[in-house]
């Protein structure tokens, strides 16, 4: 396999460049890559309007939004209900006039003190009583918005604003609750809706199709064979399952407001079903499960790509107490096995991995794999 180092591209496979970008920054997801990375791939693969791109692990929707900005059709899939929802809302087309009217009407409604007796126990831990009252009130007001697209936008603004007044702090896979003073939810919520409208104004309307589905990248049976020109994606990293638990508060807030399907279909968590795709390697059980799942995902990517179709996969190596598992190299091997031509591996980041925060285990690499069907 051709391998090269391009550490200058390292920052592009992180969320950081998105922090200041309208719409991209509506929802912070540390595991995201940047618009600039997707733009680079769109150019590199020479993708144009009328082409179709797939991101089977679309997360916060970076690939889909970057495709939309260029007028290229895109389909996203994510197993997590929160991410599938976020991606959908970020890539819809809205009538700004109707949104402005909705905002005016919505925030002029008179507050009615709700009954909190049935509040979700997790929400009770995550919010002050004062915030919970606002949450209950706004939830019932949001439910009254008839047009689904507009309601969903309000729901996203409500969820991100609620998180700004919550006691929850993400610490890796663990949620910690630290009581602190917070501004009124109403003020933060209104500010978020205003920001969303400002950002949407900057988005040039394009006539491409973007769609998002909550689903499983191992089973894309709702997608036709040979229907995509390219895949631009980043699968979850081996042994980094933070996203499974870290968004529980957001999920609890979304429940009731949008149909949530909480079936867990995440890669590498079903240790029972792992068939050994690398029988000669001594791998931890979670790694075995991960690679057998990744093989199923690669088969699906291969099936839905047209002949000559391209794929760019950002893959990080797995860190275990006994050493580093070179997932990028192993995923490239699996890609070859399912029929892809592995064109090249570009190493873009190298991070020192430690155990107990001080003992060095090794360098964990992050690579972009370029594949052709
Ligand atoms: C590295 S993140 C992708 C981030 C994305 N590129 C972005 O910019 O936001 C990996 C995503 O894979 C999703 N995921 C995990 N298992 C999945 C599966 N079996 N099918 C589809 N998505 C899955 C996770 O929920 C997570 O959002």
GROMACS .gro file of C-alpha atoms and ligand atoms in nm:
model
  400
    1UNK     CA    1   0.000   0.000   0.000
    2UNK     CA    2   0.132   0.344  -0.095
    3UNK     CA    3   0.176   0.549   0.222
    4UNK     CA    4   0.271   0.914   0.261
    5UNK     CA    5   0.274   1.166   0.543
    6UNK     CA    6   0.076   1.489   0.512
    7UNK     CA    7   0.065   1.638   0.860
    8UNK     CA    8  -0.036   1.973   0.710
    9UNK     CA    9  -0.380   1.815   0.650
   10UNK     CA   10  -0.411   1.709   1.015
   11UNK     CA   11  -0.618   2.008   1.136
   12UNK     CA   12  -0.869   1.950   0.854
   13UNK     CA   13  -0.979   1.615   0.993
   14UNK     CA   14  -1.081   1.782   1.321
   15UNK     CA   15  -1.389   1.986   1.411
   16UNK     CA   16  -1.178   2.296   1.489
   17UNK     CA   17  -1.203   2.476   1.152
   18UNK     CA   18  -1.585   2.442   1.174
   19UNK     CA   19  -1.608   2.632   1.502
   20UNK     CA   20  -1.652   2.968   1.333
   21UNK     CA   21  -1.851   2.847   1.032
   22UNK     CA   22  -2.222   2.926   1.004
   23UNK     CA   23  -2.449   2.619   1.035
   24UNK     CA   24  -2.149   2.387   1.070
   25UNK     CA   25  -2.112   2.514   1.427
   26UNK     CA   26  -2.473   2.464   1.539
   27UNK     CA   27  -2.385   2.145   1.717
   28UNK     CA   28  -2.042   2.073   1.864
   29UNK     CA   29  -1.917   1.724   1.797
   30UNK     CA   30  -1.553   1.664   1.885
   31UNK     CA   31  -1.531   1.364   1.654
   32UNK     CA   32  -1.635   1.564   1.345
   33UNK     CA   33  -1.409   1.657   1.056
   34UNK     CA   34  -1.417   1.995   0.882
   35UNK     CA   35  -1.593   2.148   0.585
   36UNK     CA   36  -1.248   2.220   0.438
   37UNK     CA   37  -1.162   1.850   0.442
   38UNK     CA   38  -1.481   1.763   0.255
   39UNK     CA   39  -1.427   2.052   0.009
   40UNK     CA   40  -1.077   1.918  -0.058
   41UNK     CA   41  -1.213   1.567  -0.128
   42UNK     CA   42  -1.494   1.700  -0.352
   43UNK     CA   43  -1.229   1.877  -0.561
   44UNK     CA   44  -0.987   1.584  -0.553
   45UNK     CA   45  -1.255   1.342  -0.677
   46UNK     CA   46  -1.374   1.600  -0.929
   47UNK     CA   47  -1.735   1.576  -0.809
   48UNK     CA   48  -1.998   1.794  -0.971
   49UNK     CA   49  -2.364   1.885  -0.959
   50UNK     CA   50  -2.576   1.577  -1.042
   51UNK     CA   51  -2.327   1.349  -0.869
   52UNK     CA   52  -2.429   1.156  -0.558
   53UNK     CA   53  -2.222   1.130  -0.241
   54UNK     CA   54  -2.276   0.899   0.053
   55UNK     CA   55  -2.163   0.947   0.412
   56UNK     CA   56  -2.266   0.628   0.597
   57UNK     CA   57  -2.139   0.771   0.931
   58UNK     CA   58  -2.259   1.126   0.881
   59UNK     CA   59  -2.236   1.239   1.247
   60UNK     CA   60  -2.311   1.610   1.263
   61UNK     CA   61  -2.358   1.630   0.885
   62UNK     CA   62  -2.034   1.795   0.770
   63UNK     CA   63  -2.011   1.599   0.442
   64UNK     CA   64  -2.376   1.664   0.361
   65UNK     CA   65  -2.362   2.036   0.430
   66UNK     CA   66  -2.038   2.081   0.234
   67UNK     CA   67  -2.197   1.891  -0.058
   68UNK     CA   68  -2.507   2.110  -0.034
   69UNK     CA   69  -2.293   2.426  -0.052
   70UNK     CA   70  -2.154   2.300  -0.383
   71UNK     CA   71  -2.493   2.186  -0.514
   72UNK     CA   72  -2.399   1.815  -0.504
   73UNK     CA   73  -2.656   1.553  -0.397
   74UNK     CA   74  -2.580   1.365  -0.078
   75UNK     CA   75  -2.722   1.098   0.149
   76UNK     CA   76  -2.623   1.058   0.511
   77UNK     CA   77  -2.675   0.772   0.753
   78UNK     CA   78  -2.601   0.765   1.124
   79UNK     CA   79  -2.692   0.513   1.391
   80UNK     CA   80  -2.729   0.776   1.663
   81UNK     CA   81  -3.073   0.937   1.686
   82UNK     CA   82  -2.929   1.272   1.796
   83UNK     CA   83  -2.679   1.290   1.508
   84UNK     CA   84  -2.925   1.174   1.244
   85UNK     CA   85  -3.158   1.451   1.364
   86UNK     CA   86  -2.886   1.720   1.378
   87UNK     CA   87  -2.767   1.635   1.026
   88UNK     CA   88  -3.120   1.653   0.891
   89UNK     CA   89  -3.196   1.991   1.044
   90UNK     CA   90  -2.865   2.141   0.930
   91UNK     CA   91  -2.926   2.041   0.568
   92UNK     CA   92  -3.295   2.125   0.518
   93UNK     CA   93  -3.406   2.421   0.308
   94UNK     CA   94  -3.612   2.679   0.498
   95UNK     CA   95  -3.834   2.972   0.420
   96UNK     CA   96  -3.666   3.255   0.608
   97UNK     CA   97  -3.976   3.472   0.609
   98UNK     CA   98  -4.184   3.198   0.774
   99UNK     CA   99  -3.906   3.135   1.026
  100UNK     CA  100  -3.893   3.502   1.123
  101UNK     CA  101  -4.268   3.507   1.174
  102UNK     CA  102  -4.258   3.188   1.376
  103UNK     CA  103  -3.983   3.330   1.597
  104UNK     CA  104  -4.182   3.647   1.666
  105UNK     CA  105  -4.497   3.458   1.754
  106UNK     CA  106  -4.323   3.182   1.951
  107UNK     CA  107  -4.129   3.406   2.188
  108UNK     CA  108  -4.427   3.630   2.256
  109UNK     CA  109  -4.626   3.341   2.410
  110UNK     CA  110  -4.704   3.382   2.776
  111UNK     CA  111  -4.519   3.151   3.015
  112UNK     CA  112  -4.744   2.902   3.193
  113UNK     CA  113  -4.593   2.724   3.493
  114UNK     CA  114  -4.591   2.353   3.411
  115UNK     CA  115  -4.633   2.051   3.638
  116UNK     CA  116  -4.291   1.890   3.688
  117UNK     CA  117  -4.391   1.574   3.866
  118UNK     CA  118  -4.321   1.346   3.569
  119UNK     CA  119  -3.984   1.490   3.465
  120UNK     CA  120  -3.730   1.237   3.334
  121UNK     CA  121  -3.481   1.145   3.615
  122UNK     CA  122  -3.180   1.222   3.393
  123UNK     CA  123  -3.319   1.566   3.311
  124UNK     CA  124  -3.381   1.626   3.683
  125UNK     CA  125  -3.007   1.570   3.741
  126UNK     CA  126  -2.902   1.780   3.444
  127UNK     CA  127  -3.109   2.093   3.505
  128UNK     CA  128  -3.214   2.334   3.778
  129UNK     CA  129  -3.582   2.337   3.869
  130UNK     CA  130  -3.608   2.676   3.709
  131UNK     CA  131  -3.463   2.545   3.378
  132UNK     CA  132  -3.686   2.233   3.395
  133UNK     CA  133  -3.994   2.454   3.412
  134UNK     CA  134  -3.880   2.640   3.101
  135UNK     CA  135  -3.800   2.310   2.929
  136UNK     CA  136  -4.145   2.170   2.999
  137UNK     CA  137  -4.311   2.491   2.884
  138UNK     CA  138  -4.110   2.517   2.560
  139UNK     CA  139  -4.158   2.150   2.482
  140UNK     CA  140  -4.534   2.190   2.489
  141UNK     CA  141  -4.513   2.507   2.279
  142UNK     CA  142  -4.284   2.342   2.022
  143UNK     CA  143  -4.528   2.052   1.986
  144UNK     CA  144  -4.789   2.301   1.868
  145UNK     CA  145  -4.580   2.403   1.562
  146UNK     CA  146  -4.748   2.228   1.272
  147UNK     CA  147  -4.491   2.238   0.994
  148UNK     CA  148  -4.241   1.958   1.059
  149UNK     CA  149  -3.935   2.126   0.905
  150UNK     CA  150  -3.986   2.443   1.108
  151UNK     CA  151  -4.065   2.247   1.423
  152UNK     CA  152  -3.745   2.045   1.384
  153UNK     CA  153  -3.537   2.360   1.353
  154UNK     CA  154  -3.693   2.493   1.673
  155UNK     CA  155  -3.626   2.157   1.840
  156UNK     CA  156  -3.256   2.174   1.751
  157UNK     CA  157  -3.229   2.533   1.876
  158UNK     CA  158  -3.409   2.424   2.193
  159UNK     CA  159  -3.175   2.127   2.252
  160UNK     CA  160  -2.850   2.318   2.199
  161UNK     CA  161  -2.977   2.608   2.412
  162UNK     CA  162  -3.088   2.374   2.691
  163UNK     CA  163  -2.740   2.220   2.695
  164UNK     CA  164  -2.596   2.568   2.748
  165UNK     CA  165  -2.794   2.606   3.071
  166UNK     CA  166  -2.747   2.246   3.188
  167UNK     CA  167  -2.524   2.108   3.465
  168UNK     CA  168  -2.400   1.829   3.236
  169UNK     CA  169  -2.037   1.826   3.127
  170UNK     CA  170  -1.896   1.566   2.890
  171UNK     CA  171  -1.584   1.403   3.028
  172UNK     CA  172  -1.495   1.140   2.770
  173UNK     CA  173  -1.769   0.876   2.785
  174UNK     CA  174  -1.884   0.992   3.129
  175UNK     CA  175  -2.136   1.266   3.198
  176UNK     CA  176  -2.065   1.477   3.505
  177UNK     CA  177  -2.318   1.706   3.666
  178UNK     CA  178  -2.190   2.026   3.821
  179UNK     CA  179  -2.447   2.265   3.964
  180UNK     CA  180  -2.383   2.623   3.859
  181UNK     CA  181  -2.558   2.950   3.790
  182UNK     CA  182  -2.704   2.979   3.443
  183UNK     CA  183  -2.880   3.237   3.228
  184UNK     CA  184  -3.254   3.196   3.162
  185UNK     CA  185  -3.328   2.934   2.895
  186UNK     CA  186  -3.571   3.168   2.720
  187UNK     CA  187  -3.291   3.419   2.654
  188UNK     CA  188  -3.043   3.158   2.527
  189UNK     CA  189  -3.310   2.985   2.316
  190UNK     CA  190  -3.418   3.308   2.148
  191UNK     CA  191  -3.051   3.392   2.082
  192UNK     CA  192  -2.998   3.052   1.918
  193UNK     CA  193  -3.301   3.089   1.691
  194UNK     CA  194  -3.179   3.435   1.588
  195UNK     CA  195  -2.834   3.296   1.517
  196UNK     CA  196  -2.979   3.009   1.311
  197UNK     CA  197  -3.181   3.252   1.099
  198UNK     CA  198  -2.874   3.475   1.049
  199UNK     CA  199  -2.668   3.175   0.937
  200UNK     CA  200  -2.937   3.043   0.702
  201UNK     CA  201  -2.944   3.381   0.529
  202UNK     CA  202  -2.581   3.329   0.432
  203UNK     CA  203  -2.647   2.991   0.268
  204UNK     CA  204  -2.699   3.026  -0.105
  205UNK     CA  205  -2.999   2.820  -0.222
  206UNK     CA  206  -2.896   2.521  -0.436
  207UNK     CA  207  -3.117   2.275  -0.612
  208UNK     CA  208  -2.957   1.952  -0.498
  209UNK     CA  209  -3.112   1.675  -0.290
  210UNK     CA  210  -2.985   1.601   0.059
  211UNK     CA  211  -3.136   1.331   0.274
  212UNK     CA  212  -3.054   1.174   0.607
  213UNK     CA  213  -3.162   0.849   0.762
  214UNK     CA  214  -3.105   0.700   1.102
  215UNK     CA  215  -2.968   0.358   1.020
  216UNK     CA  216  -2.682   0.114   1.024
  217UNK     CA  217  -2.386   0.143   0.788
  218UNK     CA  218  -2.354  -0.235   0.798
  219UNK     CA  219  -2.692  -0.275   0.631
  220UNK     CA  220  -2.773  -0.016   0.368
  221UNK     CA  221  -3.040  -0.234   0.209
  222UNK     CA  222  -3.262   0.068   0.141
  223UNK     CA  223  -2.996   0.192  -0.104
  224UNK     CA  224  -2.968   0.077  -0.462
  225UNK     CA  225  -2.655  -0.100  -0.586
  226UNK     CA  226  -2.410   0.122  -0.783
  227UNK     CA  227  -2.602   0.441  -0.703
  228UNK     CA  228  -2.323   0.664  -0.566
  229UNK     CA  229  -2.023   0.836  -0.723
  230UNK     CA  230  -1.828   0.878  -0.401
  231UNK     CA  231  -1.817   0.805  -0.030
  232UNK     CA  232  -1.664   1.065   0.203
  233UNK     CA  233  -1.675   0.951   0.562
  234UNK     CA  234  -1.514   0.883   0.894
  235UNK     CA  235  -1.620   0.568   1.079
  236UNK     CA  236  -1.619   0.575   1.459
  237UNK     CA  237  -1.268   0.513   1.587
  238UNK     CA  238  -1.176   0.181   1.740
  239UNK     CA  239  -1.229   0.174   2.117
  240UNK     CA  240  -1.366   0.529   2.122
  241UNK     CA  241  -1.729   0.480   2.210
  242UNK     CA  242  -1.786   0.809   2.395
  243UNK     CA  243  -2.063   0.910   2.158
  244UNK     CA  244  -2.276   0.615   2.273
  245UNK     CA  245  -2.335   0.767   2.620
  246UNK     CA  246  -2.216   1.127   2.608
  247UNK     CA  247  -2.531   1.255   2.434
  248UNK     CA  248  -2.788   1.100   2.665
  249UNK     CA  249  -2.916   1.436   2.788
  250UNK     CA  250  -2.967   1.561   2.432
  251UNK     CA  251  -3.148   1.235   2.353
  252UNK     CA  252  -3.375   1.273   2.657
  253UNK     CA  253  -3.459   1.627   2.547
  254UNK     CA  254  -3.539   1.511   2.194
  255UNK     CA  255  -3.766   1.230   2.312
  256UNK     CA  256  -4.132   1.331   2.298
  257UNK     CA  257  -4.053   1.602   2.042
  258UNK     CA  258  -3.933   1.386   1.755
  259UNK     CA  259  -3.975   1.015   1.695
  260UNK     CA  260  -3.664   0.867   1.853
  261UNK     CA  261  -3.541   0.522   1.768
  262UNK     CA  262  -3.295   0.428   2.042
  263UNK     CA  263  -3.198   0.085   1.905
  264UNK     CA  264  -2.821   0.067   1.946
  265UNK     CA  265  -2.651  -0.029   1.623
  266UNK     CA  266  -2.309   0.115   1.693
  267UNK     CA  267  -1.997  -0.040   1.547
  268UNK     CA  268  -1.790  -0.264   1.768
  269UNK     CA  269  -2.023  -0.294   2.066
  270UNK     CA  270  -2.178  -0.633   1.996
  271UNK     CA  271  -1.898  -0.860   2.112
  272UNK     CA  272  -2.111  -1.172   2.053
  273UNK     CA  273  -2.141  -1.137   1.678
  274UNK     CA  274  -1.772  -1.084   1.603
  275UNK     CA  275  -1.641  -1.338   1.356
  276UNK     CA  276  -1.263  -1.325   1.333
  277UNK     CA  277  -1.173  -1.134   1.019
  278UNK     CA  278  -0.807  -1.135   1.127
  279UNK     CA  279  -0.770  -1.484   1.280
  280UNK     CA  280  -0.389  -1.458   1.293
  281UNK     CA  281  -0.384  -1.139   1.498
  282UNK     CA  282  -0.419  -1.129   1.875
  283UNK     CA  283  -0.678  -0.855   1.909
  284UNK     CA  284  -0.887  -0.740   2.207
  285UNK     CA  285  -1.255  -0.853   2.178
  286UNK     CA  286  -1.375  -0.500   2.108
  287UNK     CA  287  -1.126  -0.476   1.819
  288UNK     CA  288  -1.240  -0.811   1.678
  289UNK     CA  289  -1.602  -0.692   1.687
  290UNK     CA  290  -1.501  -0.360   1.532
  291UNK     CA  291  -1.320  -0.514   1.235
  292UNK     CA  292  -1.592  -0.765   1.162
  293UNK     CA  293  -1.843  -0.476   1.164
  294UNK     CA  294  -1.611  -0.262   0.949
  295UNK     CA  295  -1.592  -0.541   0.694
  296UNK     CA  296  -1.972  -0.540   0.665
  297UNK     CA  297  -1.967  -0.159   0.623
  298UNK     CA  298  -1.698  -0.176   0.353
  299UNK     CA  299  -1.897  -0.439   0.165
  300UNK     CA  300  -2.196  -0.208   0.167
  301UNK     CA  301  -1.991   0.094   0.054
  302UNK     CA  302  -1.849  -0.118  -0.225
  303UNK     CA  303  -2.195  -0.239  -0.330
  304UNK     CA  304  -2.356   0.105  -0.347
  305UNK     CA  305  -2.065   0.273  -0.531
  306UNK     CA  306  -2.066   0.273  -0.908
  307UNK     CA  307  -1.774   0.114  -1.090
  308UNK     CA  308  -1.484   0.360  -1.075
  309UNK     CA  309  -1.646   0.532  -0.774
  310UNK     CA  310  -1.414   0.678  -0.511
  311UNK     CA  311  -1.402   0.667  -0.134
  312UNK     CA  312  -1.211   0.870   0.125
  313UNK     CA  313  -1.218   0.730   0.478
  314UNK     CA  314  -1.066   0.904   0.779
  315UNK     CA  315  -0.958   0.632   1.019
  316UNK     CA  316  -0.785   0.661   1.356
  317UNK     CA  317  -0.577   0.392   1.522
  318UNK     CA  318  -0.708   0.226   1.838
  319UNK     CA  319  -0.544   0.282   2.174
  320UNK     CA  320  -0.538  -0.009   2.423
  321UNK     CA  321  -0.339  -0.045   2.746
  322UNK     CA  322  -0.119  -0.310   2.579
  323UNK     CA  323  -0.047  -0.111   2.268
  324UNK     CA  324  -0.180   0.053   1.956
  325UNK     CA  325  -0.397  -0.134   1.706
  326UNK     CA  326  -0.324  -0.008   1.355
  327UNK     CA  327  -0.686   0.022   1.248
  328UNK     CA  328  -0.605   0.233   0.942
  329UNK     CA  329  -0.377  -0.039   0.801
  330UNK     CA  330  -0.628  -0.314   0.892
  331UNK     CA  331  -0.926  -0.127   0.746
  332UNK     CA  332  -0.724  -0.078   0.425
  333UNK     CA  333  -0.664  -0.457   0.418
  334UNK     CA  334  -1.035  -0.524   0.461
  335UNK     CA  335  -1.115  -0.273   0.186
  336UNK     CA  336  -0.884  -0.468  -0.046
  337UNK     CA  337  -1.054  -0.794   0.053
  338UNK     CA  338  -1.403  -0.667  -0.030
  339UNK     CA  339  -1.288  -0.561  -0.378
  340UNK     CA  340  -1.163  -0.203  -0.349
  341UNK     CA  341  -0.840  -0.087  -0.496
  342UNK     CA  342  -0.652   0.083  -0.210
  343UNK     CA  343  -0.493   0.379  -0.387
  344UNK     CA  344  -0.310   0.531  -0.094
  345UNK     CA  345  -0.291   0.594   0.277
  346UNK     CA  346  -0.211   0.948   0.384
  347UNK     CA  347  -0.103   0.977   0.747
  348UNK     CA  348  -0.232   1.314   0.867
  349UNK     CA  349  -0.197   1.309   1.247
  350UNK     CA  350   0.027   1.147   1.502
  351UNK     CA  351  -0.072   1.166   1.870
  352UNK     CA  352   0.113   1.037   2.172
  353UNK     CA  353  -0.105   0.778   2.347
  354UNK     CA  354  -0.065   0.723   2.719
  355UNK     CA  355  -0.211   0.506   2.992
  356UNK     CA  356  -0.291   0.649   3.335
  357UNK     CA  357  -0.222   0.981   3.163
  358UNK     CA  358   0.158   0.951   3.201
  359UNK     CA  359   0.293   0.617   3.069
  360UNK     CA  360   0.353   0.633   2.694
  361UNK     CA  361   0.195   0.348   2.498
  362UNK     CA  362   0.302   0.466   2.154
  363UNK     CA  363   0.201   0.701   1.874
  364UNK     CA  364  -0.157   0.668   1.751
  365UNK     CA  365  -0.189   0.768   1.385
  366UNK     CA  366  -0.485   0.904   1.195
  367UNK     CA  367  -0.498   0.843   0.821
  368UNK     CA  368  -0.705   0.912   0.514
  369UNK     CA  369  -0.757   0.600   0.305
  370UNK     CA  370  -0.827   0.654  -0.065
  371UNK     CA  371  -1.016   0.373  -0.234
  372UNK     CA  372  -1.151   0.307  -0.585
  373UNK     CA  373  -1.415   0.053  -0.682
  374LIG     C1  374  -1.633   0.992   1.357
  374LIG     S1  375  -1.807   1.015   1.370
  374LIG     C2  376  -1.845   1.093   1.218
  374LIG     C3  377  -1.833   1.244   1.227
  374LIG     C4  378  -1.870   1.318   1.101
  374LIG     N1  379  -1.772   1.300   0.996
  374LIG     C5  380  -1.889   1.466   1.128
  374LIG     O1  381  -1.823   1.548   1.065
  374LIG     O2  382  -1.969   1.500   1.218
  374LIG     C6  383  -1.869   0.854   1.352
  374LIG     C7  384  -2.020   0.841   1.356
  374LIG     O3  385  -2.054   0.705   1.329
  374LIG     C8  386  -2.178   0.679   1.392
  374LIG     N2  387  -2.198   0.533   1.396
  374LIG     C9  388  -2.153   0.441   1.484
  374LIG     N3  389  -2.193   0.318   1.448
  374LIG    C10  390  -2.266   0.330   1.334
  374LIG    C11  391  -2.332   0.237   1.247
  374LIG     N4  392  -2.333   0.108   1.270
  374LIG     N5  393  -2.396   0.288   1.139
  374LIG    C12  394  -2.397   0.422   1.112
  374LIG     N6  395  -2.338   0.512   1.192
  374LIG    C13  396  -2.271   0.468   1.301
  374LIG    C14  397  -2.166   0.748   1.527
  374LIG     O4  398  -2.294   0.775   1.580
  374LIG    C15  399  -2.088   0.876   1.489
  374LIG     O5  400  -2.177   0.982   1.467
   0.00000   0.00000   0.00000
